[in-house]
PDB file of C-alpha atoms in Angstrom:
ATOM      1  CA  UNK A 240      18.788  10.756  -1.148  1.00 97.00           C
ATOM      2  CA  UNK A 241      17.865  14.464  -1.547  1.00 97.00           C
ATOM      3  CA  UNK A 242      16.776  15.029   1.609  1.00 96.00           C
ATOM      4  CA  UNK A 243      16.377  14.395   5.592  1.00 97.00           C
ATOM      5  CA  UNK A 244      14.069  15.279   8.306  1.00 96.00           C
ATOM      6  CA  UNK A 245      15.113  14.316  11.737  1.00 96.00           C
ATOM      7  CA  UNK A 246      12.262  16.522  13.749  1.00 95.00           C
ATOM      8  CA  UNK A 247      10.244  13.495  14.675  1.00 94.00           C
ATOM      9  CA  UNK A 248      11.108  12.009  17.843  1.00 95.00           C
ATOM     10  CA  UNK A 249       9.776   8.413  16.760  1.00 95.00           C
ATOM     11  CA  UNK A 250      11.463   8.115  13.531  1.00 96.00           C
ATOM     12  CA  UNK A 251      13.489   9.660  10.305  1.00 97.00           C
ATOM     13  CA  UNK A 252      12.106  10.388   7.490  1.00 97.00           C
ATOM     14  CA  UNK A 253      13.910  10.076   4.219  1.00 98.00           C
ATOM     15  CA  UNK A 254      13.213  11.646   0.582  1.00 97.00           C
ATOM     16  CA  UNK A 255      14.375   9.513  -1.631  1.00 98.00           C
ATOM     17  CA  UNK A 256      14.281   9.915  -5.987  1.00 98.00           C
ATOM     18  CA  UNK A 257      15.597   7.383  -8.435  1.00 98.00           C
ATOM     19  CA  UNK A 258      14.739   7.119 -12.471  1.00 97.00           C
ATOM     20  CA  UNK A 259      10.951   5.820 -12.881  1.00 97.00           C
ATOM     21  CA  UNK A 260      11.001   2.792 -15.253  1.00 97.00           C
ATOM     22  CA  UNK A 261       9.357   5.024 -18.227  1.00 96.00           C
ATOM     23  CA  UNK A 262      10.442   8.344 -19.770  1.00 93.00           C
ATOM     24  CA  UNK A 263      12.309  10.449 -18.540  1.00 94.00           C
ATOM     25  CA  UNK A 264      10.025  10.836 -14.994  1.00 95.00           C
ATOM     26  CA  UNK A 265      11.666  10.621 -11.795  1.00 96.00           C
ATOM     27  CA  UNK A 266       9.725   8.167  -8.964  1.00 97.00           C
ATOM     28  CA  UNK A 267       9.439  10.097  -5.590  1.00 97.00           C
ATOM     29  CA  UNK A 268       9.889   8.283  -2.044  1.00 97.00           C
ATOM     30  CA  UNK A 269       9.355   8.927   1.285  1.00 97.00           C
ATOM     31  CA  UNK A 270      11.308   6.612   3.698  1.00 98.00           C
ATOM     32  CA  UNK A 271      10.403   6.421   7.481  1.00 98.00           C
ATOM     33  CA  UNK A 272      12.831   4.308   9.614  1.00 98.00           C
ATOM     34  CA  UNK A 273      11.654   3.827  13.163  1.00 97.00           C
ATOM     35  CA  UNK A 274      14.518   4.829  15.702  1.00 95.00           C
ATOM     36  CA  UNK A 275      13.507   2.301  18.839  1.00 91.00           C
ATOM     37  CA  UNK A 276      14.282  -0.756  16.375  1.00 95.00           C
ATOM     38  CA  UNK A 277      17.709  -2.461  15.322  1.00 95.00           C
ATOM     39  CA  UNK A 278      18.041  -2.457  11.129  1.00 96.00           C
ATOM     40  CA  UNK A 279      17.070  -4.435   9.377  1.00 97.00           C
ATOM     41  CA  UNK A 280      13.779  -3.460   9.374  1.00 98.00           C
ATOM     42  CA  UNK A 281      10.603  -4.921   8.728  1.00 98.00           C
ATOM     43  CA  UNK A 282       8.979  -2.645   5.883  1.00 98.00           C
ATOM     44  CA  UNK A 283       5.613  -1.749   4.536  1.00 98.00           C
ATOM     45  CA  UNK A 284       4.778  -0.413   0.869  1.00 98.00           C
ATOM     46  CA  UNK A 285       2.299   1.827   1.221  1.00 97.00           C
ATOM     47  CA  UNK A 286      -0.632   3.027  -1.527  1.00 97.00           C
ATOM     48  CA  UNK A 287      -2.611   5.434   0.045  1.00 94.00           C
ATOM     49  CA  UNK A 288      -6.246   6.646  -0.939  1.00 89.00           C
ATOM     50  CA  UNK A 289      -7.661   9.177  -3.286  1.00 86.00           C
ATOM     51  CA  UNK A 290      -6.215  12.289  -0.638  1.00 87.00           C
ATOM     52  CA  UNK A 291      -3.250  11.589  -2.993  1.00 85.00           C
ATOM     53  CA  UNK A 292      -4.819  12.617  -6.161  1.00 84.00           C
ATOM     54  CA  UNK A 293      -6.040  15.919  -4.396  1.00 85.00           C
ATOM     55  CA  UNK A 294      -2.905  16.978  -2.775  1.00 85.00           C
ATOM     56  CA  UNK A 295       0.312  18.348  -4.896  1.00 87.00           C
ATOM     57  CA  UNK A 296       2.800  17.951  -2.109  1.00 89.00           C
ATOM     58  CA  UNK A 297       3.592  14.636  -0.474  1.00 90.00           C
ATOM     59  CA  UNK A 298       5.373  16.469   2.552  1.00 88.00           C
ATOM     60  CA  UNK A 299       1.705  16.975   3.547  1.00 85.00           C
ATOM     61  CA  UNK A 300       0.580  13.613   3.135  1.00 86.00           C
ATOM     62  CA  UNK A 301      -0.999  12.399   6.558  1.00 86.00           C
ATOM     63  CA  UNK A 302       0.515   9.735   8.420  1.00 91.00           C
ATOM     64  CA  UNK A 303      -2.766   8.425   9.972  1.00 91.00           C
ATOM     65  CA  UNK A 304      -2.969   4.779   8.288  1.00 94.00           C
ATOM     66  CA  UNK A 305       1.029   4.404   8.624  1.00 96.00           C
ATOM     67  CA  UNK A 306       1.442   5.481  11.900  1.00 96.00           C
ATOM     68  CA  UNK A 307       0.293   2.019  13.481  1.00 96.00           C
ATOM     69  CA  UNK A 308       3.560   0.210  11.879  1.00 97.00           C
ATOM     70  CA  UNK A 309       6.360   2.909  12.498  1.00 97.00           C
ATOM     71  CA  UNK A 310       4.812   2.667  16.179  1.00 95.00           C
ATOM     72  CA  UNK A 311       5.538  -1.110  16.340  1.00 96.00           C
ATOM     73  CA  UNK A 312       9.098  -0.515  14.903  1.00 97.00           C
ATOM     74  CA  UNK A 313       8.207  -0.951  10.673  1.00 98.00           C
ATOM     75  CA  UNK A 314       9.450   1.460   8.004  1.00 98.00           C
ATOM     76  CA  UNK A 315       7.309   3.016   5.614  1.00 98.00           C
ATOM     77  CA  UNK A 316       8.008   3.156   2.486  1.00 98.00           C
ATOM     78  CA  UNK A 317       5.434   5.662   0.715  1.00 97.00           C
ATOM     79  CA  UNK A 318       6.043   6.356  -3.073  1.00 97.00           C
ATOM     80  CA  UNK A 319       4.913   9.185  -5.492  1.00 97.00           C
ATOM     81  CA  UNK A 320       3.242   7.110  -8.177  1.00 97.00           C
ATOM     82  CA  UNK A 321       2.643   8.034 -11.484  1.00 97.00           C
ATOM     83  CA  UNK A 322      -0.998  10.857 -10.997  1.00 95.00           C
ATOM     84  CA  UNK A 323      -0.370  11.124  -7.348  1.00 95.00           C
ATOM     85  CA  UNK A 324       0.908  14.502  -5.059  1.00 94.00           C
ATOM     86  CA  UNK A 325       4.046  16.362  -7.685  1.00 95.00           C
ATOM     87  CA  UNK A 326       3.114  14.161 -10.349  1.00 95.00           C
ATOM     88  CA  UNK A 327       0.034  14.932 -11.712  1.00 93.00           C
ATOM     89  CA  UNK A 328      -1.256  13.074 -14.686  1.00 91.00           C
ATOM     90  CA  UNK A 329      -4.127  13.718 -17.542  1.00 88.00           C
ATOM     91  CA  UNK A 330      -6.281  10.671 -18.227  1.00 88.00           C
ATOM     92  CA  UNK A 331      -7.593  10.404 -21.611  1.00 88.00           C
ATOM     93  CA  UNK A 332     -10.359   7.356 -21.795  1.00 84.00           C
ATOM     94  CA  UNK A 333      -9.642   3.932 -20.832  1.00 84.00           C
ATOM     95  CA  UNK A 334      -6.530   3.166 -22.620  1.00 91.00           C
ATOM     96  CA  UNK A 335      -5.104   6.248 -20.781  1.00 93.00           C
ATOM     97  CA  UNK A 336      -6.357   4.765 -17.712  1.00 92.00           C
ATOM     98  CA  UNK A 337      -4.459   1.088 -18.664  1.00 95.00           C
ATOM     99  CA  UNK A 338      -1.156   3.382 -19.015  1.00 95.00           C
ATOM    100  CA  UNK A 339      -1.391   4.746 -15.825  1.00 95.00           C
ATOM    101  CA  UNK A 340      -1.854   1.823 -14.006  1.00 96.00           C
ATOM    102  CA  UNK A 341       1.177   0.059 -15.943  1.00 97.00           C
ATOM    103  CA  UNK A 342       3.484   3.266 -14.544  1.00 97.00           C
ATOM    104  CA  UNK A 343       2.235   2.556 -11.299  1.00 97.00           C
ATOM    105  CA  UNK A 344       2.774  -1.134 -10.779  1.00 98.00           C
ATOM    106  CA  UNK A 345       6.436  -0.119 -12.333  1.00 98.00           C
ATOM    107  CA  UNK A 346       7.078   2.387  -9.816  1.00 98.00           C
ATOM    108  CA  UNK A 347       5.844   0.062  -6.773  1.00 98.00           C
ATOM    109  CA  UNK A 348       8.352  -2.458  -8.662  1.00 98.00           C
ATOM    110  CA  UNK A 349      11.418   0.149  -8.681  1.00 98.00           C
ATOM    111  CA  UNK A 350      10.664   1.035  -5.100  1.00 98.00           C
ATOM    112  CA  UNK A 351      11.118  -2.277  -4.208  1.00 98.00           C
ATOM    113  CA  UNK A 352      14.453  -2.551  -6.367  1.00 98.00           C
ATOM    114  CA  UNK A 353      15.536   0.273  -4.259  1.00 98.00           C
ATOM    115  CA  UNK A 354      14.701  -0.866  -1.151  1.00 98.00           C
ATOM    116  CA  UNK A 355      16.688  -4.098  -2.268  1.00 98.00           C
ATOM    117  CA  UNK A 356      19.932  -2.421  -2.447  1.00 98.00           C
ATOM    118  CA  UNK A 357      20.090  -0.919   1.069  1.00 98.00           C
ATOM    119  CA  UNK A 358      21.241  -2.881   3.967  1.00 98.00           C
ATOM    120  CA  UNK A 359      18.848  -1.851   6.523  1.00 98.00           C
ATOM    121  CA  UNK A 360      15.803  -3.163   4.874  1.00 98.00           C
ATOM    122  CA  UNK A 361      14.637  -6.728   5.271  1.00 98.00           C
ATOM    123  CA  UNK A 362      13.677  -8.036   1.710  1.00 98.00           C
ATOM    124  CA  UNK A 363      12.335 -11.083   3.523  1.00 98.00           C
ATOM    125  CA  UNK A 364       9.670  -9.095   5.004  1.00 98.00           C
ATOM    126  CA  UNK A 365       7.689  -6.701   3.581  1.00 98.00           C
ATOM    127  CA  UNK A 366       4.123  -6.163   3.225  1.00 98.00           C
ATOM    128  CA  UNK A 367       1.575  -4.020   1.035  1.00 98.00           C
ATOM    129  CA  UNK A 368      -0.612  -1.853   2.898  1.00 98.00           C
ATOM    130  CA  UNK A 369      -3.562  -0.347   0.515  1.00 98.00           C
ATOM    131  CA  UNK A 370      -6.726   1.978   1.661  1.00 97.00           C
ATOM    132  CA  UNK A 371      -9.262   2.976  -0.481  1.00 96.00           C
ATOM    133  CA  UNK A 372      -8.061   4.026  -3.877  1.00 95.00           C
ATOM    134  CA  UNK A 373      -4.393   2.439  -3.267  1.00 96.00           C
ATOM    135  CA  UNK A 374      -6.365  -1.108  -2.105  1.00 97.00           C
ATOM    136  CA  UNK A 375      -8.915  -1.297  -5.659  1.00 96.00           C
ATOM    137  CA  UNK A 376      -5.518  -1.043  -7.443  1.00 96.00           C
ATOM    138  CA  UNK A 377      -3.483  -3.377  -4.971  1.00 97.00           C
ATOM    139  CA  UNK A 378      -3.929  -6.763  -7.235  1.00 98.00           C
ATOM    140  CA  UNK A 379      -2.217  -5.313 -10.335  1.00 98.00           C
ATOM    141  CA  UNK A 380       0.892  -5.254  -7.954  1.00 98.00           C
ATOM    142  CA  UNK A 381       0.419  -8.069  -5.821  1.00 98.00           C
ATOM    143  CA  UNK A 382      -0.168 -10.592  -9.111  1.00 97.00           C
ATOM    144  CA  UNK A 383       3.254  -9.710 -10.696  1.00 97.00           C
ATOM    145  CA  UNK A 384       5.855  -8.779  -7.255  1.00 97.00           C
ATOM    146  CA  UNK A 385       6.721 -11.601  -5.395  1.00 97.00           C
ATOM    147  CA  UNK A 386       8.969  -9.606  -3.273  1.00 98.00           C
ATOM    148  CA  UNK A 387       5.943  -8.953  -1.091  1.00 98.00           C
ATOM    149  CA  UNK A 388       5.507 -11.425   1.545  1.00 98.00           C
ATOM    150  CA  UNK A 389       1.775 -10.254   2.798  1.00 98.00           C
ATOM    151  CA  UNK A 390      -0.846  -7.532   1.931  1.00 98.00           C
ATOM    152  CA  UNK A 391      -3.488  -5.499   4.307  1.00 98.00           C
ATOM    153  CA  UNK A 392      -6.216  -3.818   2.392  1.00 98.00           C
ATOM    154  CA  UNK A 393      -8.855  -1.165   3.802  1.00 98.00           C
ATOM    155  CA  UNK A 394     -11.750  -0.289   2.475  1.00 97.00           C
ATOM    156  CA  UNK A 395     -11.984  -1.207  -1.519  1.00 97.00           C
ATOM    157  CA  UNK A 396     -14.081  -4.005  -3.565  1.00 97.00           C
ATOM    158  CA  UNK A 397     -15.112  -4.821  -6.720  1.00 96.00           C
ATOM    159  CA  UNK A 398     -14.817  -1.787  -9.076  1.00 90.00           C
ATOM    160  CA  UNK A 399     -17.546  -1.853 -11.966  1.00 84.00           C
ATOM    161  CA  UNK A 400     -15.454  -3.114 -15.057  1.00 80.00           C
ATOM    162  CA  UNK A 401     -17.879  -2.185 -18.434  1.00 76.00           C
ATOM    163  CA  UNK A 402     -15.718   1.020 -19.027  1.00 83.00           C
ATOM    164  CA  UNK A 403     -12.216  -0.898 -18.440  1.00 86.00           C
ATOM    165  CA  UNK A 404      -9.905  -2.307 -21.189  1.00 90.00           C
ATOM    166  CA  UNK A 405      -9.713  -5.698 -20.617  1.00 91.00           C
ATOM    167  CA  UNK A 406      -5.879  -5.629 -19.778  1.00 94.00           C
ATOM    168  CA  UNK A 407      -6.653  -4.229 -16.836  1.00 94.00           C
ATOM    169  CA  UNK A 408      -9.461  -6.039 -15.387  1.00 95.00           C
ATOM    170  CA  UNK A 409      -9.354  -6.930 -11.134  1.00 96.00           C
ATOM    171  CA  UNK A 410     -10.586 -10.009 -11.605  1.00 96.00           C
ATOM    172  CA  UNK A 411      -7.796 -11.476 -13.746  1.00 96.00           C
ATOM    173  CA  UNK A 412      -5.248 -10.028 -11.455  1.00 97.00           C
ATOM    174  CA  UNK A 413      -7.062 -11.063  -8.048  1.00 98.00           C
ATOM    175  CA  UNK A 414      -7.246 -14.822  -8.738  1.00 97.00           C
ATOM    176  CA  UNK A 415      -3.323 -14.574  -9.176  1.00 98.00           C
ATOM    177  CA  UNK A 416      -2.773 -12.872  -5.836  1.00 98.00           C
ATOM    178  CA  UNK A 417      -1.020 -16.382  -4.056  1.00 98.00           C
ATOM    179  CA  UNK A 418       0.064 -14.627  -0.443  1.00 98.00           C
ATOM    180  CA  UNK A 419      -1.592 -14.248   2.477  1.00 98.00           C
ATOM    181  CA  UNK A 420      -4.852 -11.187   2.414  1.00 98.00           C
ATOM    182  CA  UNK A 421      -6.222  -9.160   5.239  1.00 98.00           C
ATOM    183  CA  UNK A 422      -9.265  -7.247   3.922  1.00 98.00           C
ATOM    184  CA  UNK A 423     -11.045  -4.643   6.554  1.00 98.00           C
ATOM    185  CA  UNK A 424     -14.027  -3.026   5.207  1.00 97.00           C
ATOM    186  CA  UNK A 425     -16.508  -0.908   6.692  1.00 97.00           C
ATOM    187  CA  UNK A 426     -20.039  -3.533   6.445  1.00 96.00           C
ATOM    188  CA  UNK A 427     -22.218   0.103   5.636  1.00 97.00           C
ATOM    189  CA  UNK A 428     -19.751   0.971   3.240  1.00 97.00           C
ATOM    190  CA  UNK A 429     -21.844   3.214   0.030  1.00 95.00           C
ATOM    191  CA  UNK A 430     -18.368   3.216  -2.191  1.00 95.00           C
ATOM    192  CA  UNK A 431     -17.932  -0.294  -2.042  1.00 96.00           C
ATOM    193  CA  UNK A 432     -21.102  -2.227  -1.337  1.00 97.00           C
ATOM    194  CA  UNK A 433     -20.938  -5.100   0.534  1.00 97.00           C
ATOM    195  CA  UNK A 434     -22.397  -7.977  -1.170  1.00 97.00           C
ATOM    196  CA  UNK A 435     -21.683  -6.892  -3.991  1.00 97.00           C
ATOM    197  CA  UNK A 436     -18.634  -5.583  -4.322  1.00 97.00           C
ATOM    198  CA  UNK A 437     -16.474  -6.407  -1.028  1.00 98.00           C
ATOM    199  CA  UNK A 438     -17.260 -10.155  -0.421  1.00 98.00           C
ATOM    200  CA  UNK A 439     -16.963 -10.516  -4.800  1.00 97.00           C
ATOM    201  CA  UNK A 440     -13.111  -9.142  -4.163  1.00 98.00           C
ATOM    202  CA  UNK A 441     -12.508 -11.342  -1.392  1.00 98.00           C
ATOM    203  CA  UNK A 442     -13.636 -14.241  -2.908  1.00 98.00           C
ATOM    204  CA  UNK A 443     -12.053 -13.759  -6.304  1.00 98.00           C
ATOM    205  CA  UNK A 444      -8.802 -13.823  -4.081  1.00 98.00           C
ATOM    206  CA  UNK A 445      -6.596 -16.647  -5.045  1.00 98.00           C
ATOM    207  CA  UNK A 446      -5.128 -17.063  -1.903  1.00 98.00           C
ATOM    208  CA  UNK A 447      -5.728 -20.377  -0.140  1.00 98.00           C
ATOM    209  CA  UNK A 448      -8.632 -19.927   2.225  1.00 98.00           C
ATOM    210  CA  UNK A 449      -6.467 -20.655   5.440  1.00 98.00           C
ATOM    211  CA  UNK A 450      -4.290 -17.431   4.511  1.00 98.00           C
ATOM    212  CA  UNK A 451      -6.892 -15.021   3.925  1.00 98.00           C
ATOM    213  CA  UNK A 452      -9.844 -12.911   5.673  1.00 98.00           C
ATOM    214  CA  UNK A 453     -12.316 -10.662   5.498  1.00 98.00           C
ATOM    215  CA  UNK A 454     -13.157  -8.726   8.827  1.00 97.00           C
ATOM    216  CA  UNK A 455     -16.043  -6.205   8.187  1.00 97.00           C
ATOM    217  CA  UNK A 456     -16.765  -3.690  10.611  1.00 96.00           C
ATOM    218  CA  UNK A 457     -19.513  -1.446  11.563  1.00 94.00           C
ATOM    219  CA  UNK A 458     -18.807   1.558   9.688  1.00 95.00           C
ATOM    220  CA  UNK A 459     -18.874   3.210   6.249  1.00 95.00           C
ATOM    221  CA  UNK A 460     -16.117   3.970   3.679  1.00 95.00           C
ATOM    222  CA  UNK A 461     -13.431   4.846   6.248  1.00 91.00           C
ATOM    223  CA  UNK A 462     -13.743   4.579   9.840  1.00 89.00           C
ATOM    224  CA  UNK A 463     -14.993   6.814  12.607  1.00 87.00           C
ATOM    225  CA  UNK A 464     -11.894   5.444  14.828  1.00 86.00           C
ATOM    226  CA  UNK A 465      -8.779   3.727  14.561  1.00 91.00           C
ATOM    227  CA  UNK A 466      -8.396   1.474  17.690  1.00 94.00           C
ATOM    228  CA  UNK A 467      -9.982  -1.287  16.059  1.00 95.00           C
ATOM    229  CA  UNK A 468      -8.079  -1.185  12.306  1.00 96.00           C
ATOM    230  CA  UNK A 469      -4.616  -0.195  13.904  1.00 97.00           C
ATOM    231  CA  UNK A 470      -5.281  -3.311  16.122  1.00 97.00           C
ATOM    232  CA  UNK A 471      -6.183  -6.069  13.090  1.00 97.00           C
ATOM    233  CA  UNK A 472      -3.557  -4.377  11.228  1.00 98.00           C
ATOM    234  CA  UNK A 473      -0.832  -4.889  13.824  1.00 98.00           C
ATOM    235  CA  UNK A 474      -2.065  -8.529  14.547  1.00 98.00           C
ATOM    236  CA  UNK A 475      -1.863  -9.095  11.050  1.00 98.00           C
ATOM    237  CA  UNK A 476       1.954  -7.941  10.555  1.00 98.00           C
ATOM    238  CA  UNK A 477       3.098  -9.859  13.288  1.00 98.00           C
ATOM    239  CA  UNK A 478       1.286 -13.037  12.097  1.00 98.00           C
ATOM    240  CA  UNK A 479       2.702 -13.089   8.639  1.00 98.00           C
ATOM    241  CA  UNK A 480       6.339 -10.930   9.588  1.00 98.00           C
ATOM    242  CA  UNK A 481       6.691 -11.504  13.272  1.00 97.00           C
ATOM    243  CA  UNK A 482       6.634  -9.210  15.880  1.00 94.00           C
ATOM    244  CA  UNK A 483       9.240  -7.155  16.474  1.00 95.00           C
ATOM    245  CA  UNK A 484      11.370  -6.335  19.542  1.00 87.00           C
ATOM    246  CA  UNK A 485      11.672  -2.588  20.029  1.00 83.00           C
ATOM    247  CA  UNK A 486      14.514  -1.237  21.987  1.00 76.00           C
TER     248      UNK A 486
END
């Protein structure tokens, strides 16, 4: 722990480093632990979108896709991974591209052995929350942790595959994805098509059909408002982790 900021009436944030799985790197995370709610908490594992690849300083990393579970009593969990805010990365061709996401799915894995040793984290619920960038990548994870109990995805699909190594392509790693999906697209999305590249990743899912859906709403890439996401997203969290009982 190398580092605490109490200035937020709603909840403590925490900045946490441990060894990354590879080298001699360090993994960066930022805790948030809602104060109205009894430990231990419900937690989400958050991969944000391509904002992270722009900024160098995860103190400045927005809130706004997070901010509907800390205010219905979840912690946050929000990692530095490998290319992302203070740890920049050069990508040389495809292979490069395999390596990176390899670092990645370790350091969601070594979050999650972190969170494991503290007592004020429930292990038996946690979900993955992806957007954009963080969501395309979301399977690699979700296929290999089982610590994760659900997963909420925003805005991703199918990614085109000719230029990828085959170690590393979605489909593989979507049809072993086993726990329950919620996917929330916008239905005029231009990144990520929808017929051809959102209801493909949906599909390719392996989760059972009862366990999964697709809600697409009228908008593009990321939406114009919240009210609606924050709202499936909630629903979603206290389907699959139960609600919680804020204080």
């Amino acid at each position: 722990l190398v580092e605490i900021d109490d200035s937020h009436a709603d909840w403590r944030r925490e900045r946490i480093e441990f060894d990354a799985a590879y080298g001699d790197e360090r993994v960066i995370v930022q805790l948030f632990l809602p104060r109205d709610v009894k430990p231990p908490y419900q937690t989400v594992l958050h991969f944000p979108g391509g904002d992270s690849l722009m900024l160098r300083n995860s103190r400045n990393a927005g809130l706004l896709h997070v901010e509907p579970f800390l205010r219905t009593g979840r912690a946050v969990a929000y990692p530095v991974l490998k290319g992302m805010f203070e740890r920049p990365a050069v990508i040389s061709g495809p292979l490069g591209l395999r390596d990176q996401v390899i670092q990645q799915v370790k350091d969601m894995r070594r979050t999650l052995d972190y969170l494991s040793s503290r007592d004020d984290i429930d292990m038996d619920r946690v979900a993955f929350h992806g957007v954009s960038y963080g969501a395309s990548r979301s399977m690699f994870t979700m296929a290999v942790e089982h610590r994760i109990q659900t997963a909420m995805l925003v805005s991703t699909g199918l990614s085109s595959a000719a230029h990828l190594p085959a170690e590393i392509q979605q489909v593989d790693y979507l049809a072993r994805v086993s726990i329950p999906v919620l996917l929330v697209t916008g239905r005029n999305d231009f990144t990520f098509p929808y017929e051809t590249t959102q209801k493909p990743f949906f599909d390719y899912l392996g989760t059972p059909a009862t366990d999964k859906r697709h809600i697409a709403l009228d908008w593009g890439h990321l939406p114009p408002g919240y009210t609606e996401l924050s709202r499936q997203l909630i629903e979603w969290s206290d389907q699959w982790l139960g609600p919680v009982e804020l204080h």
